[in-house]
Amino acid sequence: MTEGVDLTIFIAMTAVFIVITLLLGWYGYKNTANNQEFLLGRNKTGPVIIALSYGATFLSASAVIGFGGQSAVHGMTLLWLCFLNLFLGLIVAFLVFGGRTRRIGRRLGASTFADFLGKVYKSKGIRVFTAALILVMMPIYAAAVLKGGVNSLAVITGLTEYYNYILIGLSLIVAVYVVYGGIIAVMYNDAFQAAIMFIGMAVILIVTYCYFGGVTAGNSALENLWDASAFDLKSLGVAEGFNGWTSVADFGTKEWMTVVTTFLMGVGIGALTQPQLVVRYMSAKSDRDLNKSLIIGSIFMLVIVGSAYTVGSLTNVYFIDNYGLTSYQYITSIGLGTDFIIPEYILEIFKSVTFGDLFISLFLLSLICASISTISALMHTIGVAGGYDLYSVYRNRKYKAKGDSQSINLNRLFIVVFMILVVVYCYLMPKDIIAKATSVFMGITAAALLPAYFHSLYSKKPSRVAAIASIAVGSISYLFCALFINAGTCVFLPICQAITGSNVLFPGTAIAALDPLIIALPLSIIAMIIVLLCKRNDNEM
């Protein structure tokens, strides 16, 4: 493995970054006078801040190193995820969901996603379930993002013996500005961090293609690598049906199931129901500002994910030329996992470039930004889910009070407690967890909440019964499939292993690679439609 970056340059750049981050946290603190501003800011956020904050929150270290590493293994098919991120995660999200969410949320006085659904359906149960789902599942996602960032940072800098200090240091930075600055500090820091990510990833893409002699030469070299007779699929980390790094896998095979249903559809569709992203719509000043932010966000997302997935695939050419091994073969030969492919590639390729240490430090800052921009949004969402949503319902029931909690300190307490829990999770998680944890969190939120969310926006009289049925069926079916059907997700809680002696019910089959969302979301939609049809028939009678 290549030696780490020049620490003098990296520490100097990091010191400037930390100072600016804390100053923006202080700005948020000075402009947060009450709980409403802690939750949504001042409802006057401009299009540039919304776009960059949305993009930085959406595209975490999961996109850069998690899915970048997966693209090195599975190839450029993952560029379709770039399209889905752009089409579903931005265009559909903003045009179909964004404006209506902002207007309805403003009319109802909703401040969080759970609060929004609860007030639309006039259901404390739906609000409690949504908040509980966030508190249970989101810390796992946050821990995966944090772990990925810290792991790569420790390896690239060569400071692996200081892993604990790096982990705690990043956690403290996030905790300080989120706890004190609220959503204003989170969004302004997101925008600052997004700018660094944009520059860093653009430089990496340009240098990569320059190294390979241009776009055509690089892509041709990757295409020419594949020889089915020369590779053992298992040694490449792929499954039956893999056809090379520039071709789509055979339809219906294990490889196709993994790439298309888990990575593409699972993450692409799941982006529509991310609680931390929905709040960005609600904080906008107007629908016009949301539409403006769509253009800026599209450019940002195209550069970040397009660069990560393209560079990830092309790393195979580099490692084959230098070591005679594919990216997966090389990284596993030195005892690391796929989450380290992109960092190791960056470390090696920039060592031969003028001012290479400067560019490596820039990438590391991009990586830090990708991690903490998402973690800060997740921690803010977790804190208000507990301190605002759950406590409001509890207080109103126990003390017969009306209205929502206005305690900023309670939100802050939840953030601190769950930040500690996230750090603990980092020590318990296995390697190569980022992409998988992202898919699981986005999948279960989509299966449970997407039909109810859409219905709340486009029905004149949203049906609470239909929403509850959809949420129940979506949640139960997703959990069942995740724990008993899908071989990738059953590792989170090996119940099937304990009951049947096998990891999944159908081991060794293509079904074991089918993402739970592909089953759970249609069932959730069907449950809602059936209840709505039954209610209409009852009314007609």
Coordinates of C-alpha atoms in Angstrom, one line a residue:
M1 CA 0.0 0.0 0.0
T2 CA 1.2 3.5 -0.9
E3 CA 2.4 5.8 1.9
G4 CA 0.1 8.4 3.3
V5 CA -0.3 12.1 2.4
D6 CA 1.9 14.9 3.4
L7 CA 0.5 15.7 6.8
T8 CA 1.7 19.3 7.0
I9 CA -0.4 20.3 4.0
F10 CA -3.4 18.2 5.1
I11 CA -3.3 19.6 8.7
A12 CA -3.0 23.2 7.4
M13 CA -6.0 22.7 5.1
T14 CA -8.0 20.9 7.8
A15 CA -7.4 23.7 10.3
V16 CA -8.8 26.3 8.0
F17 CA -11.7 24.0 7.3
I18 CA -12.5 23.5 11.0
V19 CA -12.3 27.2 11.7
I20 CA -14.8 28.0 8.9
T21 CA -17.1 25.1 10.0
L22 CA -17.2 26.4 13.6
L23 CA -17.8 30.0 12.5
L24 CA -20.8 28.9 10.4
G25 CA -21.9 26.9 13.5
W26 CA -21.7 30.2 15.5
Y27 CA -23.6 32.0 12.8
G28 CA -26.4 29.4 13.1
Y29 CA -26.4 29.8 16.9
K30 CA -26.7 33.6 16.7
N31 CA -29.6 33.3 14.3
T32 CA -31.5 30.6 16.2
A33 CA -33.7 32.4 18.7
N34 CA -36.4 29.7 19.2
N35 CA -37.3 26.1 18.5
Q36 CA -39.0 26.8 15.2
E37 CA -35.7 28.3 13.9
F38 CA -33.8 25.4 15.2
L39 CA -36.1 23.1 13.2
L40 CA -36.6 24.9 9.9
G41 CA -34.5 28.1 10.1
R42 CA -36.3 31.2 9.2
N43 CA -38.2 29.8 6.2
K44 CA -36.2 32.2 4.0
T45 CA -33.5 29.9 2.7
G46 CA -32.3 30.9 -0.8
P47 CA -32.0 28.5 -3.8
V48 CA -28.2 28.2 -3.7
I49 CA -28.1 27.1 -0.1
I50 CA -31.0 24.8 -0.6
A51 CA -29.4 23.2 -3.7
L52 CA -26.0 22.7 -2.2
S53 CA -27.4 21.6 1.2
Y54 CA -29.7 19.1 -0.4
G55 CA -27.0 17.7 -2.6
A56 CA -24.3 17.5 0.1
T57 CA -26.9 15.8 2.4
F58 CA -28.0 13.4 -0.3
L59 CA -24.5 12.5 -1.5
S60 CA -22.5 11.4 1.4
A61 CA -19.3 9.3 1.7
S62 CA -21.7 6.6 0.6
A63 CA -21.7 8.0 -2.9
V64 CA -18.1 8.8 -3.1
I65 CA -16.4 5.8 -1.5
G66 CA -19.2 3.3 -0.9
F67 CA -20.8 3.3 -4.3
G68 CA -17.6 4.4 -6.0
G69 CA -16.0 1.2 -4.7
Q70 CA -19.0 -0.8 -5.8
S71 CA -18.7 0.7 -9.3
A72 CA -15.1 -0.6 -9.3
V73 CA -16.5 -4.1 -8.7
H74 CA -19.7 -4.1 -10.7
G75 CA -18.7 -1.6 -13.4
M76 CA -20.3 1.4 -15.2
T77 CA -23.8 0.0 -14.9
L78 CA -23.9 2.0 -11.7
L79 CA -23.9 5.2 -13.9
W80 CA -27.6 4.4 -14.2
L81 CA -27.8 5.2 -10.5
C82 CA -26.4 8.7 -11.4
F83 CA -29.4 9.1 -13.8
L84 CA -31.8 7.9 -11.1
N85 CA -30.2 10.2 -8.5
L86 CA -30.7 13.1 -10.9
F87 CA -34.1 12.1 -12.2
L88 CA -35.8 10.8 -9.1
G89 CA -33.7 12.3 -6.4
L90 CA -33.9 15.8 -7.8
I91 CA -36.3 16.4 -10.7
V92 CA -39.1 14.2 -9.5
A93 CA -38.4 15.0 -5.9
F94 CA -38.5 18.8 -6.4
L95 CA -41.2 19.0 -9.0
V96 CA -43.6 16.3 -7.8
F97 CA -43.0 16.4 -4.0
G98 CA -41.1 19.6 -3.2
G99 CA -43.5 22.5 -3.8
R100 CA -46.6 20.7 -2.5
T101 CA -44.7 19.7 0.7
R102 CA -43.6 23.2 1.3
R103 CA -47.1 24.7 0.8
I104 CA -49.0 22.1 2.7
G105 CA -46.4 22.0 5.5
R106 CA -46.5 25.8 5.8
R107 CA -50.3 25.7 6.0
L108 CA -50.4 23.0 8.7
G109 CA -47.5 24.5 10.6
A110 CA -45.4 21.3 10.2
S111 CA -41.7 21.4 11.0
T112 CA -40.5 17.8 10.4
F113 CA -41.4 14.9 8.1
A114 CA -43.0 13.0 10.9
D115 CA -44.9 16.2 11.9
F116 CA -46.0 16.7 8.3
L117 CA -47.5 13.2 7.9
G118 CA -49.0 13.3 11.4
K119 CA -50.8 16.6 10.7
V120 CA -51.9 15.7 7.2
Y121 CA -53.5 12.5 8.4
K122 CA -54.5 13.9 11.9
S123 CA -52.8 10.8 13.3
K124 CA -50.5 10.8 16.3
G125 CA -49.8 7.1 15.5
I126 CA -48.3 7.9 12.1
R127 CA -46.2 10.7 13.6
V128 CA -44.9 8.4 16.3
F129 CA -44.2 5.6 13.9
T130 CA -42.3 7.9 11.5
A131 CA -40.2 9.4 14.3
A132 CA -39.5 5.9 15.8
L133 CA -38.4 4.6 12.4
I134 CA -36.0 7.5 12.2
L135 CA -34.6 6.8 15.7
V136 CA -34.2 3.1 15.1
M137 CA -32.8 3.0 11.5
M138 CA -31.1 6.4 10.9
P139 CA -28.3 5.9 13.4
I140 CA -27.2 2.8 11.5
Y141 CA -27.0 4.8 8.3
A142 CA -25.2 7.6 10.1
A143 CA -22.7 5.2 11.6
A144 CA -22.0 3.7 8.3
V145 CA -21.3 7.1 6.7
L146 CA -19.1 8.1 9.7
K147 CA -17.2 4.8 9.7
G148 CA -16.5 5.0 6.0
G149 CA -15.1 8.5 6.2
V150 CA -13.0 7.8 9.2
N151 CA -11.6 4.5 7.8
S152 CA -10.5 6.1 4.6
L153 CA -9.1 9.2 6.4
A154 CA -7.1 7.0 8.7
V155 CA -5.7 4.8 5.9
I156 CA -4.8 7.6 3.5
T157 CA -3.1 9.7 6.2
G158 CA -1.3 6.7 7.5
L159 CA -2.7 7.5 11.0
T160 CA -4.5 4.2 11.6
E161 CA -3.1 4.0 15.1
Y162 CA -5.1 7.2 15.8
Y163 CA -8.4 5.8 14.5
N164 CA -10.2 6.5 17.8
Y165 CA -9.1 10.1 17.9
I166 CA -10.1 10.7 14.3
L167 CA -13.5 9.1 15.0
I168 CA -14.2 11.1 18.1
G169 CA -12.8 14.3 16.6
L170 CA -15.1 14.2 13.6
S171 CA -18.0 13.3 15.8
L172 CA -17.3 16.3 18.1
I173 CA -17.1 18.7 15.2
V174 CA -20.5 17.6 13.9
A175 CA -22.1 17.6 17.4
V176 CA -20.9 21.1 18.3
Y177 CA -22.3 22.9 15.3
V178 CA -25.5 20.8 15.0
V179 CA -26.3 21.1 18.7
Y180 CA -25.8 24.8 18.9
G181 CA -26.5 26.0 15.4
G182 CA -29.5 23.9 14.4
I183 CA -30.7 23.7 10.8
I184 CA -29.2 27.0 9.9
A185 CA -25.7 25.9 10.8
V186 CA -26.3 22.5 9.1
M187 CA -27.4 24.0 5.8
Y188 CA -24.8 26.7 5.6
N189 CA -22.0 24.2 6.4
D190 CA -23.6 21.8 3.9
A191 CA -23.2 24.5 1.2
F192 CA -19.6 25.2 2.2
Q193 CA -18.8 21.5 2.2
A194 CA -20.6 21.0 -1.1
A195 CA -18.3 23.5 -2.8
I196 CA -15.2 21.6 -1.6
M197 CA -16.7 18.3 -2.8
F198 CA -17.5 19.7 -6.2
I199 CA -14.0 21.0 -6.8
G200 CA -12.4 17.8 -5.4
M201 CA -14.4 15.4 -7.5
A202 CA -14.1 17.4 -10.7
V203 CA -10.3 17.4 -10.3
I204 CA -10.2 13.7 -9.7
L205 CA -12.3 13.0 -12.9
I206 CA -10.1 15.3 -15.0
V207 CA -6.8 13.8 -13.7
T208 CA -8.1 10.3 -14.2
Y209 CA -9.0 10.7 -17.8
C210 CA -5.7 12.6 -18.4
Y211 CA -3.8 9.7 -17.0
F212 CA -5.5 7.3 -19.3
G213 CA -5.1 9.5 -22.4
G214 CA -8.6 10.9 -22.7
V215 CA -12.2 9.8 -22.4
T216 CA -12.2 7.5 -25.4
A217 CA -8.9 5.9 -24.5
G218 CA -9.9 5.3 -20.9
N219 CA -13.3 3.8 -21.6
S220 CA -11.8 1.6 -24.4
A221 CA -9.1 0.3 -22.1
L222 CA -11.7 -0.6 -19.5
E223 CA -13.8 -2.4 -22.2
N224 CA -10.8 -4.3 -23.4
L225 CA -10.0 -5.6 -20.0
W226 CA -12.8 -8.1 -19.9
D227 CA -12.2 -11.6 -20.9
A228 CA -14.6 -14.1 -19.4
S229 CA -12.2 -17.0 -19.8
A230 CA -9.4 -15.1 -17.9
F231 CA -11.3 -14.2 -14.8
D232 CA -12.9 -16.2 -12.0
L233 CA -16.1 -14.3 -11.0
K234 CA -15.7 -15.1 -7.4
S235 CA -12.2 -13.5 -7.3
L236 CA -13.7 -10.4 -8.8
G237 CA -16.4 -10.0 -6.1
V238 CA -19.2 -10.4 -8.6
A239 CA -21.9 -13.0 -9.2
E240 CA -23.1 -15.1 -12.1
G241 CA -24.2 -13.0 -15.0
F242 CA -21.4 -10.4 -14.9
N243 CA -20.4 -9.4 -18.4
G244 CA -17.5 -6.9 -17.8
W245 CA -17.2 -3.4 -16.4
T246 CA -18.8 -1.7 -19.4
S247 CA -21.8 -4.1 -20.0
V248 CA -25.0 -4.7 -18.1
A249 CA -25.3 -8.1 -16.4
D250 CA -27.6 -10.8 -17.9
F251 CA -31.2 -10.2 -17.0
G252 CA -32.5 -12.1 -13.9
T253 CA -29.1 -13.4 -12.8
K254 CA -27.7 -12.8 -9.3
E255 CA -25.4 -10.0 -10.5
W256 CA -28.3 -8.3 -12.3
M257 CA -30.5 -8.6 -9.2
T258 CA -27.8 -7.1 -6.9
V259 CA -26.9 -4.2 -9.2
V260 CA -30.4 -3.3 -10.6
T261 CA -32.7 -4.0 -7.7
T262 CA -30.5 -3.1 -4.8
F263 CA -28.1 -0.4 -6.0
L264 CA -30.2 1.2 -8.7
M265 CA -33.8 0.9 -7.7
G266 CA -33.3 0.6 -4.0
V267 CA -31.3 3.8 -3.6
G268 CA -32.9 5.6 -6.5
I269 CA -36.5 5.2 -5.3
G270 CA -35.6 5.5 -1.6
A271 CA -34.3 9.0 -2.1
L272 CA -37.8 10.3 -2.4
T273 CA -38.7 9.7 1.3
Q274 CA -35.6 10.8 3.1
P275 CA -36.7 12.8 6.2
Q276 CA -33.6 14.9 6.2
L277 CA -34.2 15.9 2.6
V278 CA -37.9 16.7 3.0
V279 CA -37.0 19.3 5.5
R280 CA -35.1 21.2 2.8
Y281 CA -38.3 21.7 0.9
M282 CA -40.1 23.0 4.0
S283 CA -37.3 25.5 4.7
A284 CA -37.5 27.2 1.3
K285 CA -38.8 30.7 0.9
S286 CA -41.0 29.9 -2.1
D287 CA -41.7 27.4 -4.9
R288 CA -39.7 29.6 -7.2
D289 CA -36.6 29.3 -5.1
L290 CA -37.1 25.5 -5.1
N291 CA -37.2 25.5 -8.9
K292 CA -34.1 27.6 -9.1
S293 CA -32.3 25.3 -6.7
L294 CA -33.1 22.3 -9.0
I295 CA -30.8 23.6 -11.7
I296 CA -27.9 24.2 -9.3
G297 CA -28.5 20.9 -7.6
S298 CA -28.5 19.0 -10.9
I299 CA -25.1 20.3 -11.9
F300 CA -23.7 19.5 -8.5
M301 CA -25.1 15.9 -8.4
L302 CA -24.0 15.1 -12.0
V303 CA -20.4 16.1 -11.2
I304 CA -20.2 14.3 -7.8
V305 CA -21.8 10.9 -8.6
G306 CA -20.8 10.9 -12.2
S307 CA -17.2 11.4 -11.2
A308 CA -17.3 8.8 -8.4
Y309 CA -18.9 6.0 -10.5
T310 CA -16.8 6.7 -13.6
V311 CA -13.5 6.9 -11.7
G312 CA -14.5 3.8 -9.6
S313 CA -14.9 1.7 -12.8
L314 CA -11.7 3.0 -14.4
T315 CA -9.6 2.1 -11.3
N316 CA -9.6 -1.4 -12.7
V317 CA -7.4 -0.3 -15.6
Y318 CA -5.0 1.4 -13.3
F319 CA -4.6 -1.6 -10.9
I320 CA -4.4 -4.1 -13.8
D321 CA -1.6 -2.0 -15.5
N322 CA 0.4 -1.6 -12.2
Y323 CA -0.3 -4.8 -10.3
G324 CA -1.9 -7.3 -12.7
L325 CA -5.0 -7.4 -10.5
T326 CA -8.4 -5.8 -10.7
S327 CA -9.4 -3.2 -8.1
Y328 CA -11.2 -5.8 -6.0
Q329 CA -8.5 -8.3 -6.2
Y330 CA -5.8 -5.8 -5.3
I331 CA -7.7 -4.2 -2.4
T332 CA -8.6 -7.5 -0.9
S333 CA -5.0 -8.7 -1.3
I334 CA -3.8 -6.0 1.1
G335 CA -6.5 -6.8 3.6
L336 CA -8.9 -4.0 2.9
G337 CA -12.5 -3.9 1.5
T338 CA -14.2 -2.2 -1.4
D339 CA -14.8 1.0 0.6
F340 CA -11.1 1.6 0.3
I341 CA -10.7 1.2 -3.5
I342 CA -11.3 4.9 -4.3
P343 CA -9.1 6.2 -1.5
E344 CA -6.2 3.9 -2.4
Y345 CA -6.5 4.8 -6.1
I346 CA -6.4 8.5 -5.3
L347 CA -3.5 8.1 -3.0
E348 CA -1.5 6.2 -5.7
I349 CA -2.4 8.2 -8.8
F350 CA -1.8 11.6 -7.3
K351 CA 1.6 10.7 -6.0
S352 CA 2.9 10.9 -9.6
V353 CA 1.2 14.3 -10.3
T354 CA 2.7 17.7 -9.6
F355 CA 1.3 19.1 -6.4
G356 CA -0.1 15.7 -5.8
D357 CA -0.1 16.0 -2.0
L358 CA -2.2 19.2 -2.4
F359 CA -4.7 17.3 -4.5
I360 CA -4.8 14.3 -2.1
S361 CA -5.4 16.7 0.8
L362 CA -8.2 18.2 -1.3
F363 CA -9.7 14.8 -1.8
L364 CA -9.5 14.0 1.9
L365 CA -11.3 17.3 2.7
S366 CA -13.9 16.3 0.1
L367 CA -14.3 13.0 1.8
I368 CA -14.6 14.6 5.2
C369 CA -17.2 17.0 3.8
A370 CA -19.1 14.1 2.2
S371 CA -19.3 12.4 5.5
I372 CA -20.1 15.2 8.0
S373 CA -22.5 17.1 5.7
T374 CA -24.7 14.0 5.7
I375 CA -24.1 13.1 9.3
S376 CA -25.0 16.6 10.5
A377 CA -28.3 16.4 8.6
L378 CA -29.0 13.0 10.0
M379 CA -28.2 13.9 13.5
H380 CA -30.4 17.0 13.3
T381 CA -33.2 14.8 12.0
I382 CA -32.7 12.2 14.7
G383 CA -32.6 14.9 17.5
V384 CA -35.9 16.6 16.4
A385 CA -37.6 13.2 15.9
G386 CA -37.0 12.5 19.6
G387 CA -37.0 15.9 21.2
Y388 CA -39.8 17.4 19.1
D389 CA -42.0 14.7 17.5
L390 CA -42.0 11.9 20.1
Y391 CA -41.9 14.3 23.1
S392 CA -44.7 16.4 21.7
V393 CA -47.0 13.4 21.5
Y394 CA -45.9 12.1 24.9
R395 CA -46.4 15.5 26.6
N396 CA -49.8 16.1 25.0
R397 CA -51.1 12.7 26.1
K398 CA -49.6 12.7 29.6
Y399 CA -50.3 16.3 30.5
K400 CA -53.3 16.9 28.3
A401 CA -51.4 19.8 26.7
K402 CA -51.9 21.2 23.2
G403 CA -49.4 22.2 20.6
D404 CA -45.9 21.0 20.0
S405 CA -42.8 21.1 22.2
Q406 CA -40.8 24.3 22.0
S407 CA -37.7 22.9 23.9
I408 CA -34.5 23.5 22.0
N409 CA -32.5 21.9 24.8
L410 CA -34.4 18.6 24.5
N411 CA -33.6 18.4 20.8
R412 CA -30.0 19.1 21.6
L413 CA -30.0 16.3 24.3
F414 CA -31.3 13.8 21.8
I415 CA -28.6 14.8 19.3
V416 CA -25.8 14.3 21.9
V417 CA -27.2 10.9 23.1
F418 CA -27.6 9.5 19.6
M419 CA -24.2 10.9 18.5
I420 CA -22.7 8.7 21.2
L421 CA -24.8 5.7 20.0
V422 CA -23.6 6.3 16.4
V423 CA -19.9 6.2 17.6
V424 CA -20.6 2.9 19.4
Y425 CA -22.2 1.5 16.2
C426 CA -19.0 2.4 14.3
Y427 CA -17.1 -0.1 16.4
L428 CA -19.7 -2.9 15.9
M429 CA -20.2 -2.6 12.1
P430 CA -18.4 -4.9 9.6
K431 CA -16.3 -3.7 6.6
D432 CA -17.9 -2.7 3.3
I433 CA -21.1 -1.6 5.1
I434 CA -21.7 1.9 3.6
A435 CA -23.5 1.0 0.3
K436 CA -25.5 -1.7 2.1
A437 CA -26.6 0.4 5.0
T438 CA -27.6 3.2 2.6
S439 CA -29.7 0.9 0.6
V440 CA -31.4 -0.6 3.7
F441 CA -32.3 2.8 5.2
M442 CA -33.6 4.2 1.9
G443 CA -35.4 1.0 1.1
I444 CA -37.4 0.7 4.3
T445 CA -38.4 4.4 4.4
A446 CA -39.6 4.1 0.8
A447 CA -41.5 0.8 1.4
A448 CA -43.1 2.2 4.6
L449 CA -43.8 5.8 3.7
L450 CA -43.7 6.6 0.0
P451 CA -47.3 5.7 -0.8
A452 CA -48.6 7.5 2.3
Y453 CA -46.4 10.5 1.5
F454 CA -47.6 10.7 -2.1
H455 CA -51.2 10.3 -1.1
S456 CA -50.9 13.1 1.5
L457 CA -49.9 15.5 -1.3
Y458 CA -52.3 14.6 -4.0
S459 CA -55.5 13.6 -2.3
K460 CA -58.1 16.2 -1.3
K461 CA -59.1 14.0 1.6
P462 CA -56.1 11.8 2.6
S463 CA -57.3 8.6 4.1
R464 CA -55.7 7.8 7.5
V465 CA -56.9 4.2 7.4
A466 CA -55.3 3.7 3.9
A467 CA -52.1 5.3 5.0
I468 CA -51.8 3.1 8.1
A469 CA -52.5 0.0 6.1
S470 CA -49.8 0.9 3.6
I471 CA -47.3 1.8 6.3
A472 CA -48.0 -1.5 8.1
V473 CA -47.8 -3.7 5.0
G474 CA -44.7 -1.9 3.6
S475 CA -42.8 -2.1 6.9
I476 CA -43.6 -5.7 7.7
S477 CA -43.0 -7.0 4.2
Y478 CA -39.7 -5.1 3.9
L479 CA -38.4 -6.4 7.3
F480 CA -39.5 -10.0 6.4
C481 CA -37.7 -9.9 3.1
A482 CA -34.6 -8.2 4.6
L483 CA -34.3 -10.8 7.3
F484 CA -35.4 -14.0 5.5
I485 CA -35.0 -13.5 1.8
N486 CA -32.1 -11.1 0.9
A487 CA -28.6 -12.5 1.5
G488 CA -27.1 -9.1 1.7
T489 CA -29.3 -7.6 4.4
C490 CA -29.9 -10.7 6.6
V491 CA -26.4 -10.1 8.1
F492 CA -27.8 -7.2 10.1
L493 CA -29.9 -9.5 12.3
P494 CA -29.3 -13.2 11.6
I495 CA -32.8 -14.4 12.7
C496 CA -33.2 -16.7 9.8
Q497 CA -29.9 -18.4 10.6
A498 CA -31.1 -18.9 14.2
I499 CA -34.4 -20.4 13.2
T500 CA -33.6 -22.4 10.0
G501 CA -29.9 -22.9 10.2
S502 CA -29.5 -21.1 6.8
N503 CA -28.8 -17.3 6.2
V504 CA -31.9 -17.0 4.0
L505 CA -34.9 -19.2 3.0
F506 CA -33.7 -19.6 -0.6
P507 CA -29.9 -19.7 -0.5
G508 CA -27.9 -19.9 -3.7
T509 CA -30.8 -18.6 -5.9
A510 CA -31.3 -15.3 -7.7
I511 CA -34.1 -14.5 -5.3
A512 CA -31.6 -14.2 -2.5
A513 CA -30.1 -11.2 -4.4
L514 CA -33.5 -9.5 -4.9
D515 CA -33.8 -6.3 -2.9
P516 CA -36.6 -6.2 -0.3
L517 CA -37.9 -2.9 -1.7
I518 CA -38.9 -4.6 -5.0
I519 CA -41.4 -6.8 -3.1
A520 CA -42.3 -4.5 -0.2
L521 CA -43.1 -1.3 -2.2
P522 CA -45.6 -2.8 -4.6
L523 CA -47.3 -4.5 -1.6
S524 CA -47.5 -1.2 0.2
I525 CA -49.1 0.5 -2.8
I526 CA -51.5 -2.4 -3.3
A527 CA -52.6 -2.2 0.4
M528 CA -53.3 1.5 0.0
I529 CA -55.3 1.0 -3.2
I530 CA -57.4 -1.8 -1.7
V531 CA -58.4 0.2 1.3
L532 CA -59.2 3.3 -0.8
L533 CA -61.4 1.2 -3.1
C534 CA -63.2 -0.4 -0.1
K535 CA -63.8 3.0 1.4
R536 CA -65.2 4.3 -1.9
N537 CA -67.5 1.3 -2.2
D538 CA -68.8 1.8 1.3
N539 CA -69.5 5.4 0.6
E540 CA -71.4 4.6 -2.6
M541 CA -73.5 2.0 -0.7

